Coordinates of C-alpha atoms in Angstrom, one line a residue:
Chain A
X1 CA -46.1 3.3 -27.5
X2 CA -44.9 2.3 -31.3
X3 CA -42.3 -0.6 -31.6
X4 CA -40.2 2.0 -32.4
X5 CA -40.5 4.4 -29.9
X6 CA -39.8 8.5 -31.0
X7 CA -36.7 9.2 -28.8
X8 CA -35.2 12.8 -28.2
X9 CA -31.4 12.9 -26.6
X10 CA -30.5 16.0 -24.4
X11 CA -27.2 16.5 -24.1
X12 CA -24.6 16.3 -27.0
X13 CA -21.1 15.8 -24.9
X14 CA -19.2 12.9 -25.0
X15 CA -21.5 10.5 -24.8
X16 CA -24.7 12.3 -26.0
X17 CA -22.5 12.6 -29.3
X18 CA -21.5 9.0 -29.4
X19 CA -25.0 7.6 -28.6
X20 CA -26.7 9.5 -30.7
X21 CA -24.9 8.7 -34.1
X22 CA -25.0 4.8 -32.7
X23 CA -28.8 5.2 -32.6
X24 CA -29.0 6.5 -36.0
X25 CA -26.6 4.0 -37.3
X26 CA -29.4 1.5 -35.6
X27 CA -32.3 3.0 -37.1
X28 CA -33.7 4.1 -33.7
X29 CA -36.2 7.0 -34.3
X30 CA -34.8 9.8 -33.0
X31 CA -36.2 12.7 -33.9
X32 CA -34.4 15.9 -31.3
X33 CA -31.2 16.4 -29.9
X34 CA -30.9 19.4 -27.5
X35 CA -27.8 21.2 -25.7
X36 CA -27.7 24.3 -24.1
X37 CA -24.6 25.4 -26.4
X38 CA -25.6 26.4 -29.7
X39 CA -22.5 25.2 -31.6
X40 CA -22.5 21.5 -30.3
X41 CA -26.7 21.2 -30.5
X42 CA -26.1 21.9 -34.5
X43 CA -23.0 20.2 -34.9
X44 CA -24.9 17.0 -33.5
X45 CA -28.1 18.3 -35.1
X46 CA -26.2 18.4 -38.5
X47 CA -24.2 15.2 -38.1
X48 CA -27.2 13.2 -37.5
X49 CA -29.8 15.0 -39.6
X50 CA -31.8 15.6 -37.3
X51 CA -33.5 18.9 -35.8
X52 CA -31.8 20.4 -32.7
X53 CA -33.2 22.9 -30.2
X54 CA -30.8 25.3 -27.2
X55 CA -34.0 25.7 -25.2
X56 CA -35.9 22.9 -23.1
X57 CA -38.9 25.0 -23.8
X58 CA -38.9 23.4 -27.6
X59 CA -38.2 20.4 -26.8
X60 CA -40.7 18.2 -29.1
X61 CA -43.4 15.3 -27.7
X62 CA -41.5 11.9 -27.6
X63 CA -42.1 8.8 -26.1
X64 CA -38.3 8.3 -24.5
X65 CA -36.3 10.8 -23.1
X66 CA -32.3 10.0 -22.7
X67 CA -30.9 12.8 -20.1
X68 CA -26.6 12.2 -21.2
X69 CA -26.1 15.5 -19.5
X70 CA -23.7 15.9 -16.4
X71 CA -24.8 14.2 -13.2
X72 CA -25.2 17.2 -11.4
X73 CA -27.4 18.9 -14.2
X74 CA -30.1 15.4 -14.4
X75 CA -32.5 16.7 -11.9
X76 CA -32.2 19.9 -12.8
X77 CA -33.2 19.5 -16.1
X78 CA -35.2 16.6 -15.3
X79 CA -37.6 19.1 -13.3
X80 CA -37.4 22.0 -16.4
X81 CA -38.5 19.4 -19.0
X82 CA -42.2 19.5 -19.2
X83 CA -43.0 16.1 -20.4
X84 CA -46.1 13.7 -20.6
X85 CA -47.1 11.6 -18.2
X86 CA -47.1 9.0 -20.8
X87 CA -43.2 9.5 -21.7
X88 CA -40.3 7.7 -20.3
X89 CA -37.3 9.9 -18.8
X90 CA -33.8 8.0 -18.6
X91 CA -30.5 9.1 -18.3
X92 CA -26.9 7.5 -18.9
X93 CA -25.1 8.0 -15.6
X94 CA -23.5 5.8 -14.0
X95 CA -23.0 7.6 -10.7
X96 CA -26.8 8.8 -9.9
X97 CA -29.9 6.6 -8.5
X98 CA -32.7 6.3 -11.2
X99 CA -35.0 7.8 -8.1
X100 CA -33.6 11.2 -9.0
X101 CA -36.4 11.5 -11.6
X102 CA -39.4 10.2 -9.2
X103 CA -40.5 13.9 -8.7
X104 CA -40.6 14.7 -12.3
X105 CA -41.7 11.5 -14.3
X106 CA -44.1 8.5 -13.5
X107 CA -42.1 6.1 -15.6
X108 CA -38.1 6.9 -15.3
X109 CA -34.7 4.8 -15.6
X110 CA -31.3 4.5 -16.7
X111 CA -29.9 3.7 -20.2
X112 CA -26.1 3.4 -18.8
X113 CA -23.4 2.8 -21.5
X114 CA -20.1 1.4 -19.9
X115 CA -17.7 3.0 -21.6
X116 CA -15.2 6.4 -21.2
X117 CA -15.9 8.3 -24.1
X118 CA -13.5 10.8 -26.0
X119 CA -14.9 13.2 -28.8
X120 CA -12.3 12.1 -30.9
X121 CA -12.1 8.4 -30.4
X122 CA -14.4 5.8 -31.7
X123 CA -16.6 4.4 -29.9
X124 CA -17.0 0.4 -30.4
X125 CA -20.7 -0.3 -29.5
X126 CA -19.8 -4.3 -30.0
X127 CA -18.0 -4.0 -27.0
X128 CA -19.9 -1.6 -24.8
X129 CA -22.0 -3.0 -22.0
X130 CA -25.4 -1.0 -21.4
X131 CA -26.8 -1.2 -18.1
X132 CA -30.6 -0.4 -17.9
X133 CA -32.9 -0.3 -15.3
X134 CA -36.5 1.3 -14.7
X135 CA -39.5 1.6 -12.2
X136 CA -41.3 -0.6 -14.3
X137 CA -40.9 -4.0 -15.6
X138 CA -42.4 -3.1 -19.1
X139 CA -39.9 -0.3 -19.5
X140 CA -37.1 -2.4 -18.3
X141 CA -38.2 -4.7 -21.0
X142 CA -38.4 -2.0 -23.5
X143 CA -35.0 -0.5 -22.9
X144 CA -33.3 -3.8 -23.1
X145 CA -35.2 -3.9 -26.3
X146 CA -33.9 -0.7 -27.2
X147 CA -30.0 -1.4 -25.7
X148 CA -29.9 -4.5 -27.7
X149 CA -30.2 -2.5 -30.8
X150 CA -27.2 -0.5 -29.7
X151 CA -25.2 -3.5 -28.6
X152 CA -24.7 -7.2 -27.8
X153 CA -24.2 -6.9 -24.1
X154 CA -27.1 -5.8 -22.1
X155 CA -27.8 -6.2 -18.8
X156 CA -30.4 -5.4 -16.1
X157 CA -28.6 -3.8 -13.2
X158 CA -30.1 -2.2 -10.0
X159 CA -29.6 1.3 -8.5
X160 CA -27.6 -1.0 -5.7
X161 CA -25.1 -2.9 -8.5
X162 CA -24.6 0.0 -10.5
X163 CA -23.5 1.9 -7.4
X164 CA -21.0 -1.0 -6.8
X165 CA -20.2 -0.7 -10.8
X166 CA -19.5 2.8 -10.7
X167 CA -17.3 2.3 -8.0
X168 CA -15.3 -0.2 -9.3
X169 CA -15.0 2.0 -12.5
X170 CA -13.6 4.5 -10.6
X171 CA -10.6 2.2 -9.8
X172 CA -10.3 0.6 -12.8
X173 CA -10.7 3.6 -14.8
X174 CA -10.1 7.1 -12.9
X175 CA -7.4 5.6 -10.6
X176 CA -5.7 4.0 -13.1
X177 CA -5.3 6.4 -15.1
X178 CA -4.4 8.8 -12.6
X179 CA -1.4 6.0 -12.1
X180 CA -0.7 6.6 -15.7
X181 CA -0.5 10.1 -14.9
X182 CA 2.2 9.5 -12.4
X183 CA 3.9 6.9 -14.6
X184 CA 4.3 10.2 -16.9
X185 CA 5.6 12.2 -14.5
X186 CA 7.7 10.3 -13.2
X187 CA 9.5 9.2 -16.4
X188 CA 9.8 12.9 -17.4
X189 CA 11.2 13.7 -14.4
X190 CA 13.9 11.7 -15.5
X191 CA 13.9 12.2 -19.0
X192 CA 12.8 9.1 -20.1
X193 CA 10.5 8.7 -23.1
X194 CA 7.0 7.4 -21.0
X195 CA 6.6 5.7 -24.5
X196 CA 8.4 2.8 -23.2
X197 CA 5.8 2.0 -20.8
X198 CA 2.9 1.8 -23.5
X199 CA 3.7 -2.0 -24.1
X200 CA 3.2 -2.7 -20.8
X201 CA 0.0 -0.3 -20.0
X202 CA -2.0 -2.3 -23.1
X203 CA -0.5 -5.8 -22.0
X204 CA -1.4 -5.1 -18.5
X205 CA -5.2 -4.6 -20.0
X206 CA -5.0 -6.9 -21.8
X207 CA -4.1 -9.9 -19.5
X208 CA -7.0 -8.9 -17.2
X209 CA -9.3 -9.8 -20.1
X210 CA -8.5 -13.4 -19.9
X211 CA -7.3 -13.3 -16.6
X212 CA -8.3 -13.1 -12.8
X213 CA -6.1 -10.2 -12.1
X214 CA -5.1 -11.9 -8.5
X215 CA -3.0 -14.8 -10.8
X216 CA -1.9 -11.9 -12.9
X217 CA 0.0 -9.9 -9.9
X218 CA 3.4 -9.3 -9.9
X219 CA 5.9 -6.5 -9.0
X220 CA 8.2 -5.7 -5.1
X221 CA 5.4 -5.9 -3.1
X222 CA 4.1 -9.3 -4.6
X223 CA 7.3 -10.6 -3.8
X224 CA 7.7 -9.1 -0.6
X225 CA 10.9 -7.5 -1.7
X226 CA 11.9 -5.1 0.9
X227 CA 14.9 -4.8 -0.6
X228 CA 13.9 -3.3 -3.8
X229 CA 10.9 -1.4 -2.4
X230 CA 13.1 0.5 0.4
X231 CA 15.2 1.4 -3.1
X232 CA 12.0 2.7 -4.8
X233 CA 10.8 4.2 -1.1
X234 CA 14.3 6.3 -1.5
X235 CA 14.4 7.1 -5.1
X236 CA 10.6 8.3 -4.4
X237 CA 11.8 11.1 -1.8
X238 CA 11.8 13.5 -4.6
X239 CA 8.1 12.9 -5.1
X240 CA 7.0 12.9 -1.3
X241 CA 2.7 12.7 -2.8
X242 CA 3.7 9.2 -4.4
X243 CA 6.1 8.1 -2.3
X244 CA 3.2 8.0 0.1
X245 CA 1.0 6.3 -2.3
X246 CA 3.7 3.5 -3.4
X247 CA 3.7 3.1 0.2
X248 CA -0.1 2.8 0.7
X249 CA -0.6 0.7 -2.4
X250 CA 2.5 -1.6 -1.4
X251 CA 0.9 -2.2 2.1
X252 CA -2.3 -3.7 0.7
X253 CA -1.0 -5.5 -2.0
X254 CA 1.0 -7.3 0.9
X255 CA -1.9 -7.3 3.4
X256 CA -4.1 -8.9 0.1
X257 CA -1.2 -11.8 -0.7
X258 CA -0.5 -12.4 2.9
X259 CA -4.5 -13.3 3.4
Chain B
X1 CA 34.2 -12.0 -30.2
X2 CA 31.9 -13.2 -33.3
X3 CA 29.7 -11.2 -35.4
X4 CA 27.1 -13.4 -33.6
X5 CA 28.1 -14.0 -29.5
X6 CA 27.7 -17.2 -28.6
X7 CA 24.8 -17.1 -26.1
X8 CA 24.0 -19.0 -22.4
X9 CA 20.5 -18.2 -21.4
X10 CA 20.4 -18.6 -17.0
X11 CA 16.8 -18.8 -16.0
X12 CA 13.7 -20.7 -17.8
X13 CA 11.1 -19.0 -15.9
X14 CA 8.6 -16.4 -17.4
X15 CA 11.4 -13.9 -19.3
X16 CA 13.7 -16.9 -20.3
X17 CA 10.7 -19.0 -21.9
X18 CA 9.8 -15.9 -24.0
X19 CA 13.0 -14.6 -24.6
X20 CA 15.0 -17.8 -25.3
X21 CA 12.4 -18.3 -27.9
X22 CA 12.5 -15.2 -29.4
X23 CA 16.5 -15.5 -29.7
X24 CA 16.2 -18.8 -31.4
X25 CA 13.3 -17.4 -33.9
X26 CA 15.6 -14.7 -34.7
X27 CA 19.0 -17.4 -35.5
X28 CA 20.8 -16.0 -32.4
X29 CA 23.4 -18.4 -31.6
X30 CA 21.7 -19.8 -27.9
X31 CA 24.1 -22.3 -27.7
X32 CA 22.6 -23.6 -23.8
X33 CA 20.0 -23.1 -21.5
X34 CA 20.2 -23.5 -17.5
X35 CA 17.3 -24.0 -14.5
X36 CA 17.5 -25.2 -11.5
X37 CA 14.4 -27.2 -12.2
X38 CA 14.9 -30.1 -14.0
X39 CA 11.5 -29.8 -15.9
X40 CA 11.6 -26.2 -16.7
X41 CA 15.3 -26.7 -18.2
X42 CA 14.5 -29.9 -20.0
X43 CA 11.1 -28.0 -21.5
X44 CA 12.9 -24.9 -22.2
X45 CA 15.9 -26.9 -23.9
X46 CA 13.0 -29.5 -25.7
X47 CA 11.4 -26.5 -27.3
X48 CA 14.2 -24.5 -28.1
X49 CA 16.4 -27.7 -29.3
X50 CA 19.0 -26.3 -27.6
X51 CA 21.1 -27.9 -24.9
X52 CA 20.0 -27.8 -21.3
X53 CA 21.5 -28.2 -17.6
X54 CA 20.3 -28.0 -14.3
X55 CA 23.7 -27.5 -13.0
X56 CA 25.7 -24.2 -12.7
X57 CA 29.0 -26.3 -13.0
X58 CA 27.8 -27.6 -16.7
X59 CA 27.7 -24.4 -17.8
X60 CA 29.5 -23.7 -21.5
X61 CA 31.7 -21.4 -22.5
X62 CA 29.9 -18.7 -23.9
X63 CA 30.4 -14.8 -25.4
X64 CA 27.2 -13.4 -23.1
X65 CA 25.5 -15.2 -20.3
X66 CA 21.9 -13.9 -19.8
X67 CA 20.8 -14.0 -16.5
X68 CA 17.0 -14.2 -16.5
X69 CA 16.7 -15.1 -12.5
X70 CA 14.5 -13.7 -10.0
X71 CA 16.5 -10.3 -8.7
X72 CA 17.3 -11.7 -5.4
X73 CA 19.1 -14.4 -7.3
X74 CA 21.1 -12.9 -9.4
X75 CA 24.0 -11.9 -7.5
X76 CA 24.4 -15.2 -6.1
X77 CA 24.3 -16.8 -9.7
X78 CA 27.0 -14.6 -10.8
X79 CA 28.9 -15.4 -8.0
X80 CA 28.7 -19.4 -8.3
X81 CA 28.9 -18.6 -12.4
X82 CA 32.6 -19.1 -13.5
X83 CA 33.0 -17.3 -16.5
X84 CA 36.0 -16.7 -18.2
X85 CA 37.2 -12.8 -17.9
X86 CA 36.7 -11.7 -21.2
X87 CA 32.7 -13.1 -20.9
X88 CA 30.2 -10.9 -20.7
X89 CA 27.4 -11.1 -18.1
X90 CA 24.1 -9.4 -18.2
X91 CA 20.7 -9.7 -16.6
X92 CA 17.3 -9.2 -17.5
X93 CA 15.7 -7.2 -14.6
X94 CA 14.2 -3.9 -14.5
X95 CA 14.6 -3.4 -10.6
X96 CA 18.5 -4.6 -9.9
X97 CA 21.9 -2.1 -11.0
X98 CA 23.9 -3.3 -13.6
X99 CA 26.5 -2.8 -10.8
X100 CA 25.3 -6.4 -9.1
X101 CA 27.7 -8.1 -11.2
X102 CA 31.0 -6.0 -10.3
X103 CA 32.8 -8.2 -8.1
X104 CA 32.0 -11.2 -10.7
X105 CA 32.4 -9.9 -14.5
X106 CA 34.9 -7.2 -15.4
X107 CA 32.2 -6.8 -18.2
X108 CA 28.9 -6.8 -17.6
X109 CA 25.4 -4.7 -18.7
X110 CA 21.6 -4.9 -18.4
X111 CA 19.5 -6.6 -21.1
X112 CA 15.8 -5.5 -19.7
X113 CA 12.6 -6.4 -22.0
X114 CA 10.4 -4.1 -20.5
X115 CA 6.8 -6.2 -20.1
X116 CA 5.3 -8.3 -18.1
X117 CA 5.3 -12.3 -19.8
X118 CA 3.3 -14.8 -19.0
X119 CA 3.8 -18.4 -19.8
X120 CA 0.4 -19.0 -21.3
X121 CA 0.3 -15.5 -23.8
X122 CA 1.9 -15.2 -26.7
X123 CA 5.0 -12.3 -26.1
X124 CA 5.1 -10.1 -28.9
X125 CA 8.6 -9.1 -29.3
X126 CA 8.0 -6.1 -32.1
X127 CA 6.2 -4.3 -29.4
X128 CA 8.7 -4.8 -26.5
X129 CA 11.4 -2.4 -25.4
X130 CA 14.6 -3.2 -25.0
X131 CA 16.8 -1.3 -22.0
X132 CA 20.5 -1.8 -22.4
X133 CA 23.1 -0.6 -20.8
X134 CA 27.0 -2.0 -19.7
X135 CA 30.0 -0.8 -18.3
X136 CA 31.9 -0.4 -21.5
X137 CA 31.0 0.8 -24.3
X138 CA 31.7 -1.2 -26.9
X139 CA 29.4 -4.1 -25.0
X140 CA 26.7 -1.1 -24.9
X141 CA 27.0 -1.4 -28.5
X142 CA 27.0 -5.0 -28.6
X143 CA 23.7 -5.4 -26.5
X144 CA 22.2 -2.7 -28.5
X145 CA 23.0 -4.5 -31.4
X146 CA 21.7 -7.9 -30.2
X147 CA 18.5 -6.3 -29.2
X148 CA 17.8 -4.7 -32.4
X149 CA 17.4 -8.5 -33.9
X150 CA 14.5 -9.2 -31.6
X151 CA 12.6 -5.8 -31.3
X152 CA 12.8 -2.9 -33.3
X153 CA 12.8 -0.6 -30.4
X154 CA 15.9 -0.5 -28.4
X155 CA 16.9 2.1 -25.8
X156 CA 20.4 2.3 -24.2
X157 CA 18.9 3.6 -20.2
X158 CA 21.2 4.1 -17.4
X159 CA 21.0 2.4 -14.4
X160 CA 19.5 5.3 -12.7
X161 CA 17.2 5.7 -15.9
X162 CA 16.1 2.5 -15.5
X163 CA 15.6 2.4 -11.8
X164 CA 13.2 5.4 -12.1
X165 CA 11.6 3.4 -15.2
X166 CA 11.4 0.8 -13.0
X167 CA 9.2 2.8 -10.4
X168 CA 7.0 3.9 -13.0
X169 CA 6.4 0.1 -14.0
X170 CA 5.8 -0.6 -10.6
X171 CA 2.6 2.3 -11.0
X172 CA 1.1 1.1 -14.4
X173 CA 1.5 -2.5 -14.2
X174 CA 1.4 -3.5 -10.4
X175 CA -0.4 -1.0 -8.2
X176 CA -3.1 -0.7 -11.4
X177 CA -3.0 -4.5 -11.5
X178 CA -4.1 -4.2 -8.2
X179 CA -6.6 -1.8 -8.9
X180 CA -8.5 -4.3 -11.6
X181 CA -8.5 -6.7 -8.4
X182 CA -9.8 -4.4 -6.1
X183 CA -12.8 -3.9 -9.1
X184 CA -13.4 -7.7 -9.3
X185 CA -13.6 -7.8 -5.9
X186 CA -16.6 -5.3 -5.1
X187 CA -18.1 -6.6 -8.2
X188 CA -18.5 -10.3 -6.6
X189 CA -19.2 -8.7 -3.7
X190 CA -22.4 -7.0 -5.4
X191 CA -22.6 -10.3 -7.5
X192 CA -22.3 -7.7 -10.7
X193 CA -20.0 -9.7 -13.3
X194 CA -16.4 -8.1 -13.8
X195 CA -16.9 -8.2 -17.1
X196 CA -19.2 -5.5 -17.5
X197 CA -15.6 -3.5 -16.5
X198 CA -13.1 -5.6 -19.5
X199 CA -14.1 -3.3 -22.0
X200 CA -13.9 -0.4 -20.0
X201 CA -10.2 -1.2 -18.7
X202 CA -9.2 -1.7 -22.1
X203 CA -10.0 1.4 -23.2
X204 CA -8.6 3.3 -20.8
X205 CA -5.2 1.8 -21.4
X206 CA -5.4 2.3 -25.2
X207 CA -6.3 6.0 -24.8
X208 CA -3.4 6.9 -22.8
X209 CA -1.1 5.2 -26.3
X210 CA -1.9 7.9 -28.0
X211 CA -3.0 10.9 -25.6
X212 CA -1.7 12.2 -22.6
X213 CA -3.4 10.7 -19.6
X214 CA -3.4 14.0 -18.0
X215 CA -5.7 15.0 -20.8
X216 CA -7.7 11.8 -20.2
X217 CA -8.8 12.1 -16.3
X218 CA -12.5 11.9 -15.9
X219 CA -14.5 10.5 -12.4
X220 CA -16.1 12.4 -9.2
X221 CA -12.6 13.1 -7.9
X222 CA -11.9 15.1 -11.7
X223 CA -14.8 17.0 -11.4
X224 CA -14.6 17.6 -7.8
X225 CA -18.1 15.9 -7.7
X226 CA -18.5 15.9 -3.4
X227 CA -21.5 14.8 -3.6
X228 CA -20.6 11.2 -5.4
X229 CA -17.3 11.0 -3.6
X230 CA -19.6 11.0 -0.3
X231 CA -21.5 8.3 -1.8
X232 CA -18.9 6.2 -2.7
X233 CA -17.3 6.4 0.5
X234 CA -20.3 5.2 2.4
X235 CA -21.0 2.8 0.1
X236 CA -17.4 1.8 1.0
X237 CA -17.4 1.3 4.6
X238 CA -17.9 -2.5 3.8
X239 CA -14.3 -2.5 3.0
X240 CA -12.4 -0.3 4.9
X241 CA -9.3 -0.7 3.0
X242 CA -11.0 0.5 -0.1
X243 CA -12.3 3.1 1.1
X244 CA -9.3 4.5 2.6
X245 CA -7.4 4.2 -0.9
X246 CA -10.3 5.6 -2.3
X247 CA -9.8 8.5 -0.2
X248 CA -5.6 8.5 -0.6
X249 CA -6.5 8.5 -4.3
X250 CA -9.4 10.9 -4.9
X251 CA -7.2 13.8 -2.7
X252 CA -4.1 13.0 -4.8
X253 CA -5.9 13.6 -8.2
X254 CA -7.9 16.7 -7.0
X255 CA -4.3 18.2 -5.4
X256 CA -3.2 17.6 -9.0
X257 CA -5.9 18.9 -10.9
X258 CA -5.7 22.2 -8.2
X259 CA -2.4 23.2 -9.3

């Protein structure tokens, strides 16, 4: 394999479309980007200058393979791509074991980029962790090469710690913003502008950055404020689905303090 | 009453040390500040050069008396506080009615900063809401119009306004506070570093400044992913209480995203 290995991206969603203008911005030689629909493959294809293909069936000869397609689509495009033996096949999941490609490749992995992505947000690669991993220790090696070109942060994380990762992602990121979601609804409810919570959503971040979050708590059930959370508990009967989880939530911050 | 009330800040804990600053920084006429702890009050007093006491008795004469107490303190400050009638008496808290004060202050009100401050990070005021309120109307006017000379974005909110903002606070700030523990925790357990998850959180918060968080939701539960939620939940049975608010949580958002 060249230093510089010839890499094609499948997938050109949210994160196939981030990644792959990062890897041109790095000089990474990639020479294909594929999606089933036509319209994103060309909008990518164009935006990169590079040639895009709809069909797995063109799909050029490369030496790296980065699957950024939907977890539940990896294996089954996994088994359709007909590569070399030779090639490396990773994808960018965070939820799904590297093992997923053992049928279908001798030399698999995971090129795993931290980050929630948004079409129409930047992506700040400065900041964005990759976790890699592979069946061999050369390709580890070669996809921290490769990561580092991407970003500073680069680490070598197991199928086992990135199932632990994605977990905690999922409450740092899906829960809370599901809480941000109710934070909405609730202020809409009563016609207050949710804008006035923004402050506190970015400081709240932000302190966590410096900051174990257990010195950072605060808040009724902190305190062990009955008297304010029965008040909440009542004002809540409205919303019977969060009055249940204020409840929840309150209980294990208590039970967490109280260890 | 002066163009510019005289001002007695009650309370040199997390609020008072910001806000006391800010009110000084901004030629607000602070003319004392009270703690019950003599360190806090002679600090707070030191930095502000502005007189201090540790006693409710050596209180001043004064146009406004900020109370920046805990909650469950306020009443019985207001109560030991002997203000003349035509004072007026506010607090600073985002989870206690204005109405507290009734059997003390024929005028009182609600002077809320709504963030969460920490002695050791800079508070930065231009960002912070102000919630006012009072039982008259002029003194709405009043506190609106002291507000607007430290942030540029006052509200006048209602006591029942606020009590609902309140609840929302309690959501995105303390349960997703929470949340970020709950991440560092499985992330130690796994020995992955939390850090990995700092840009992640970040991100997450700053998307929902500028889009819906509705809009925003992403994760196994999201896409109705069973096969990942399975995972995770087995992964899970090491912590039991994780699991089960992994559960609470994952049902509430795919309820939400079914309607």
């Amino acid at each position: 394999m060249s230093a510089s290995p010839k890499i094609v991206l499948i997938g050109a969603g949210n994160v196939g479309y981030h990644l792959g203008q990062r890897m041109v911005e790095r000089g990474l030689e990639l020479i294909q980007v594929f999606s089933r629909t036509k319209e994103k493959a060309k909008e990518l294809g164009k935006l990169l200058n590079v040639p895009f293909c709809t069909n797995l069936d063109a799909i050029q000869k490369a030496d790296v393979y980065i699957l950024a397609v939907h977890d539940d689509a990896i294996g089954s495009v996994a088994k359709q791509l007909n590569i070399e033996e030779k090639a490396l096949m990773v994808h960018t999941s965070g939820a799904t074991p590297s093992t997923v490609f053992k049928p279908f490749a001798k030399r698999y992995g995971v090129f795993y980029p931290l980050q929630t992505f948004s079409r129409d947000r930047t992506a700040n690669f400065e900041e964005i962790p990759f976790c890699v991993d592979a069946n061999r220790k050369k390709d580890r090696i070669l996809l921290e090469q490769l990561a580092q070109r991407l970003s500073p942060k680069v680490y070598q994380i197991t199928d086992k710690e990135r199932e632990s990762l994605h977990i905690a992602a999922v409450f740092v990121n899906n829960f809370t913003n599901y809480l941000y979601q109710i934070g909405t609804d609730i202020c809409e409810k009563e016609k207050v502008p949710f804008d006035l919570l923004k402050p506190l959503i970015l400081e709240t971040a932000r302190k966590v950055q410096e900051h174990p979050p257990e010195k950072m708590q605060t808040g009724p059930a902190k305190r062990g404020d009955e008297a304010t959370i029965q008040r909440h508990l009542k004002n809540l009967e409205r919303f019977p689905h969060y009055q249940e989880l204020y409840q929840h939530l309150t209980e294990e911050i208590i039970n967490f303090y109280a260890k």
